[in-house]
Every structure is written in structure tokens, then in C-alpha cells.
CSV table of C-alpha atoms in Angstrom, one decimal:
chain,number,residue,atom,x,y,z
A,1,TYR,CA,38.6,70.6,29.9
A,2,ILE,CA,38.2,71.3,26.1
A,3,ASP,CA,36.2,74.5,25.3
A,4,ASP,CA,33.7,74.4,22.4
A,5,ALA,CA,33.9,70.6,22.0
A,6,ALA,CA,31.8,69.1,19.3
A,7,LEU,CA,30.8,66.4,21.8
A,8,PHE,CA,30.9,66.5,25.6
A,9,HIS,CA,30.3,63.1,27.3
A,10,HIS,CA,30.4,63.0,31.1
A,11,GLU,CA,29.7,59.8,32.9
A,12,PRO,CA,30.6,59.8,36.6
A,13,TYR,CA,29.8,56.1,37.0
A,14,ALA,CA,32.2,54.9,34.3
A,15,SER,CA,35.3,53.1,35.6
A,16,SER,CA,37.6,55.1,33.3
A,17,ALA,CA,37.8,57.1,30.1
A,18,SER,CA,38.7,53.9,28.2
A,19,GLU,CA,35.4,52.4,29.3
A,20,MET,CA,33.6,55.4,27.9
A,21,VAL,CA,35.5,55.4,24.6
A,22,THR,CA,34.7,51.7,24.2
A,23,GLU,CA,31.0,52.2,24.8
A,24,LEU,CA,31.0,54.9,22.1
A,25,VAL,CA,32.8,52.6,19.7
A,26,GLN,CA,30.0,50.1,20.1
A,27,TYR,CA,27.6,52.6,18.6
A,28,PHE,CA,29.7,53.4,15.5
A,29,ARG,CA,28.8,51.8,12.2
A,30,LEU,CA,32.3,50.8,11.3
A,31,GLU,CA,33.1,49.2,8.0
A,32,LYS,CA,35.4,46.8,9.8
A,33,ASP,CA,36.4,45.9,13.3
A,34,ILE,CA,38.8,48.0,15.3
A,35,PRO,CA,42.4,46.7,15.2
A,36,ALA,CA,43.3,44.3,18.0
A,37,SER,CA,46.0,46.7,19.1
A,38,TYR,CA,43.4,49.4,19.8
A,39,ALA,CA,41.3,46.9,21.8
A,40,ASP,CA,44.5,46.0,23.8
A,41,ALA,CA,45.1,49.7,24.5
A,42,LEU,CA,41.5,50.3,25.7
A,43,LEU,CA,41.5,47.2,27.9
A,44,ALA,CA,44.9,48.2,29.4
A,45,GLY,CA,43.3,51.6,30.3
A,46,ILE,CA,40.4,49.9,32.1
A,47,MET,CA,42.7,47.5,33.9
A,48,LEU,CA,45.0,50.3,35.1
A,49,ASP,CA,42.2,52.6,36.3
A,50,THR,CA,40.3,49.9,38.1
A,51,LYS,CA,43.4,48.1,39.6
A,52,ASN,CA,42.6,45.0,37.6
A,53,LEU,CA,38.9,45.3,37.9
A,54,LEU,CA,38.9,45.8,41.7
A,55,LEU,CA,37.7,49.4,42.0
A,56,ARG,CA,34.9,51.5,40.5
A,57,THR,CA,33.6,48.6,38.4
A,58,THR,CA,30.0,48.1,37.4
A,59,ALA,CA,28.3,45.5,35.3
A,60,ARG,CA,28.9,47.8,32.3
A,61,THR,CA,32.6,47.6,33.0
A,62,PHE,CA,32.6,43.8,32.5
A,63,GLU,CA,30.4,44.1,29.5
A,64,THR,CA,32.9,46.5,28.0
A,65,THR,CA,35.8,44.2,28.7
A,66,ALA,CA,33.9,41.3,27.1
A,67,PHE,CA,33.3,43.4,24.0
A,68,LEU,CA,37.0,44.3,23.8
A,69,ARG,CA,37.9,40.6,24.1
A,70,GLU,CA,35.6,39.8,21.2
A,71,LYS,CA,37.4,42.4,19.2
A,72,GLY,CA,40.8,40.7,19.8
A,73,ALA,CA,42.1,42.2,23.0
A,74,ASP,CA,44.6,39.8,24.5
A,75,PRO,CA,44.9,39.8,28.3
A,76,VAL,CA,48.4,38.4,28.0
A,77,VAL,CA,49.5,41.3,25.8
A,78,VAL,CA,47.9,43.7,28.2
A,79,LYS,CA,49.7,42.1,31.1
A,80,GLU,CA,53.0,42.6,29.3
A,81,PHE,CA,52.2,46.3,29.0
A,82,PHE,CA,52.6,46.5,32.8
A,83,ALA,CA,55.7,44.2,33.1
A,84,GLU,CA,58.4,45.6,35.4
A,85,THR,CA,62.1,45.7,35.1
A,86,MET,CA,64.2,44.0,37.7
A,87,GLU,CA,65.4,47.4,38.9
A,88,THR,CA,61.9,48.7,39.3
A,89,TYR,CA,60.7,45.6,41.1
A,90,SER,CA,63.7,45.5,43.5
A,91,LEU,CA,63.1,49.2,44.5
A,92,LYS,CA,59.4,48.6,44.9
A,93,SER,CA,60.1,45.6,47.2
A,94,GLU,CA,62.6,47.7,49.2
A,95,ILE,CA,60.1,50.5,49.7
A,96,VAL,CA,57.4,48.0,50.8
A,97,SER,CA,59.7,46.2,53.2
A,98,SER,CA,60.7,49.5,54.8
A,99,ALA,CA,57.1,50.7,55.4
A,100,LYS,CA,55.6,51.0,58.8
A,101,THR,CA,51.9,50.5,59.7
A,102,ILE,CA,50.3,53.1,61.9
A,103,LYS,CA,46.7,52.3,63.0
A,104,ASN,CA,45.0,51.4,59.7
A,105,TYR,CA,47.5,52.9,57.2
A,106,ALA,CA,51.0,52.3,56.0
A,107,VAL,CA,53.7,54.9,55.5
A,108,ALA,CA,57.0,54.6,53.6
A,109,PHE,CA,59.8,57.0,52.8
A,110,CYS,CA,62.0,56.6,49.7
A,111,ASP,CA,65.2,58.6,49.2
A,112,ASN,CA,66.1,57.4,45.7
A,113,LYS,CA,66.9,59.6,42.7
A,114,SER,CA,66.9,56.9,40.0
A,115,SER,CA,64.9,57.4,36.8
A,116,PHE,CA,62.5,54.7,37.7
A,117,ALA,CA,62.0,55.7,41.4
A,118,ARG,CA,58.7,57.5,40.7
A,119,ILE,CA,57.2,54.4,39.1
A,120,SER,CA,58.4,52.2,41.9
A,121,ALA,CA,57.0,54.5,44.6
A,122,ALA,CA,53.6,54.6,43.0
A,123,GLN,CA,53.6,50.8,42.6
A,124,ALA,CA,54.7,50.4,46.2
A,125,ALA,CA,51.8,52.5,47.4
A,126,ASP,CA,49.5,50.0,45.5
A,127,GLU,CA,51.3,47.0,46.9
A,128,LEU,CA,51.0,48.2,50.5
A,129,LEU,CA,47.2,47.9,50.2
A,130,THR,CA,47.5,44.1,49.9
A,131,ILE,CA,48.7,44.0,53.5
A,132,LYS,CA,46.0,42.9,56.0
A,133,ASP,CA,44.2,45.7,57.8
A,134,VAL,CA,45.9,48.5,55.7
A,135,GLU,CA,43.1,50.7,54.4
A,136,ALA,CA,45.4,53.5,53.0
A,137,SER,CA,49.0,53.8,52.0
A,138,PHE,CA,51.3,56.8,51.7
A,139,VAL,CA,54.7,56.6,50.0
A,140,ALA,CA,57.0,59.7,49.9
A,141,LEU,CA,59.7,60.0,47.2
A,142,THR,CA,62.4,62.7,47.8
A,143,GLN,CA,62.7,65.5,45.4
A,144,ASP,CA,65.0,68.5,45.2
A,145,LYS,CA,65.2,71.3,47.9
A,146,GLY,CA,63.9,69.1,50.8
A,147,MET,CA,60.6,68.4,49.1
A,148,VAL,CA,58.9,65.0,48.7
A,149,ASN,CA,56.1,63.7,46.4
A,150,ILE,CA,53.5,61.7,48.3
A,151,SER,CA,51.6,59.0,46.5
A,152,ALA,CA,48.4,58.1,48.4
A,153,ARG,CA,46.3,55.0,47.7
A,154,SER,CA,43.2,53.3,49.2
A,155,PHE,CA,40.5,50.9,48.3
A,156,GLY,CA,37.9,53.6,49.1
A,157,LYS,CA,37.3,53.2,52.8
A,158,VAL,CA,39.7,56.1,53.4
A,159,ASN,CA,39.2,59.0,51.1
A,160,VAL,CA,42.9,59.9,50.2
A,161,GLN,CA,41.8,62.8,48.0
A,162,VAL,CA,40.6,64.7,51.1
A,163,VAL,CA,43.8,63.8,53.0
A,164,MET,CA,46.0,65.0,50.2
A,165,GLU,CA,43.9,68.2,49.8
A,166,VAL,CA,44.8,69.1,53.4
A,167,LEU,CA,48.5,69.1,52.1
A,168,GLY,CA,47.7,71.1,49.1
A,169,GLY,CA,47.4,68.2,46.7
A,170,GLY,CA,44.5,66.3,45.2
A,171,GLY,CA,43.3,63.4,43.1
A,172,HIS,CA,40.3,61.2,43.8
A,173,GLN,CA,39.0,58.9,46.5
A,174,THR,CA,41.4,56.0,45.9
A,175,MET,CA,44.4,57.6,44.3
A,176,ALA,CA,45.8,61.0,45.2
A,177,ALA,CA,49.1,62.9,45.6
A,178,ALA,CA,50.7,65.9,47.1
A,179,GLN,CA,54.1,67.6,47.4
A,180,VAL,CA,55.3,68.8,50.8
A,181,GLU,CA,58.5,69.8,52.5
A,182,CYS,CA,59.9,66.8,54.4
A,183,SER,CA,63.3,65.3,55.0
A,184,ASN,CA,62.9,62.0,56.9
A,185,PHE,CA,60.5,59.2,57.8
A,186,GLU,CA,59.6,60.6,61.2
A,187,ASP,CA,58.5,63.9,59.7
A,188,LEU,CA,56.5,62.1,57.1
A,189,VAL,CA,54.6,60.1,59.8
A,190,GLU,CA,53.8,63.4,61.6
A,191,ILE,CA,52.7,65.1,58.3
A,192,VAL,CA,50.4,62.2,57.3
A,193,SER,CA,49.0,61.7,60.8
A,194,THR,CA,48.1,65.4,61.0
A,195,ALA,CA,46.5,65.4,57.6
A,196,MET,CA,44.5,62.3,58.4
A,197,LYS,CA,43.2,63.9,61.5
A,198,LYS,CA,42.3,67.2,59.8
A,199,ALA,CA,40.6,65.3,57.0
A,200,LYS,CA,38.5,63.4,59.5
A,201,GLU,CA,37.6,66.5,61.3
A,202,ASN,CA,36.5,68.2,58.1
A,203,SER,CA,34.4,65.3,56.9
């Protein structure tokens, strides 16, 4: 939060900060159009925060993306922003294939210290939501001193923010995280199952 801001604009129904910025730009009396690269960046922000226009979108979101397209945003260029390396893709696939489904959620444990492991773990959490009947996913990535970072994802039916708050973390309804002490997959399953149960009891 920025104290003493000249302008404070809070819109809880916006899909992302990029959508809000784009709406503000539409009210500016600009001498010339915004550069296409700016439009690409704003569109990329919307695509990232909405998981390619799947979550938290309204009619305004699509109107905003149409405006950016008119200003030169190129969907192909935006797609290239999110291109993966072969190493990242391979690790993501490895994490997804090692996951186990428990009731309506998927759990995976990754013990990899490579520089791209954090990205792969987060992407794997997103990818697990494409599996039938999986309403939430939890991917743990090992850190130092027996700690793991848990990336939690959902499409909204399961509030992963509440689940991660039980573990001392946070986020929002569809994307959250926490850091806990854990050393193996079996412990992770117990931790996540207990957190899910407590979150349900508290709701």
C-alpha cells in the first residue's frame, strides 16, 4: 500500500491490475496511441492473472482486451512471453506425472534445487487443475533446512487461500502459497489433508 498517493483506485471486481490500468488509459486524452509493446504487456498481465481468461473475468475484461487488441496488442507475442524452456517443461511434466489424487485434490512433491524449479512447480500446480475431478492442487518444492514451499491452485470451488492460511501462508481464493516443514510426500499429504479439514471446519 502506498501512503499519501495522489490517486487511489480500488476495484475488487477487476480481473487484474492490468485491466484497471487499461481502463484508466482509455480516459486519457493522449496525443498518440500507446506503443504496441505497452499493449502487449498489459494484455499479458490480464492473461496471466485470469489464467487465459478463465478466472475472475467479466464483460469489462473482454472489452479491455478488445481495446488492447485495437491498440496493437499481438496475442502471438503475448503467447511467446510465456514460452517455456525444454528444461522447465520437462520438470513440470515430471512433477505432474508424480502427483497423486486424494478425493477432489491433487498433491505433488518436488525435490529439485535447479534455478527453474520454482517456475516449474507453480506451472505444475496450474496443470494439475486440468485433470478431471481435481478441484485444487498442491505442489511442494523443497527448500533448505527441511522446509518446502507449497503452491496451491484452484478454479474457485475450493478456497485455497483459507487452506494456506491454516499453514501460516496466504494468497487469494484461486492462488495461494505457504512454507512449512516437510521432508517427504507422505508428510505432505498429511499436512495438506489436515489443513483442508481445518479450513472446512472454520468456514
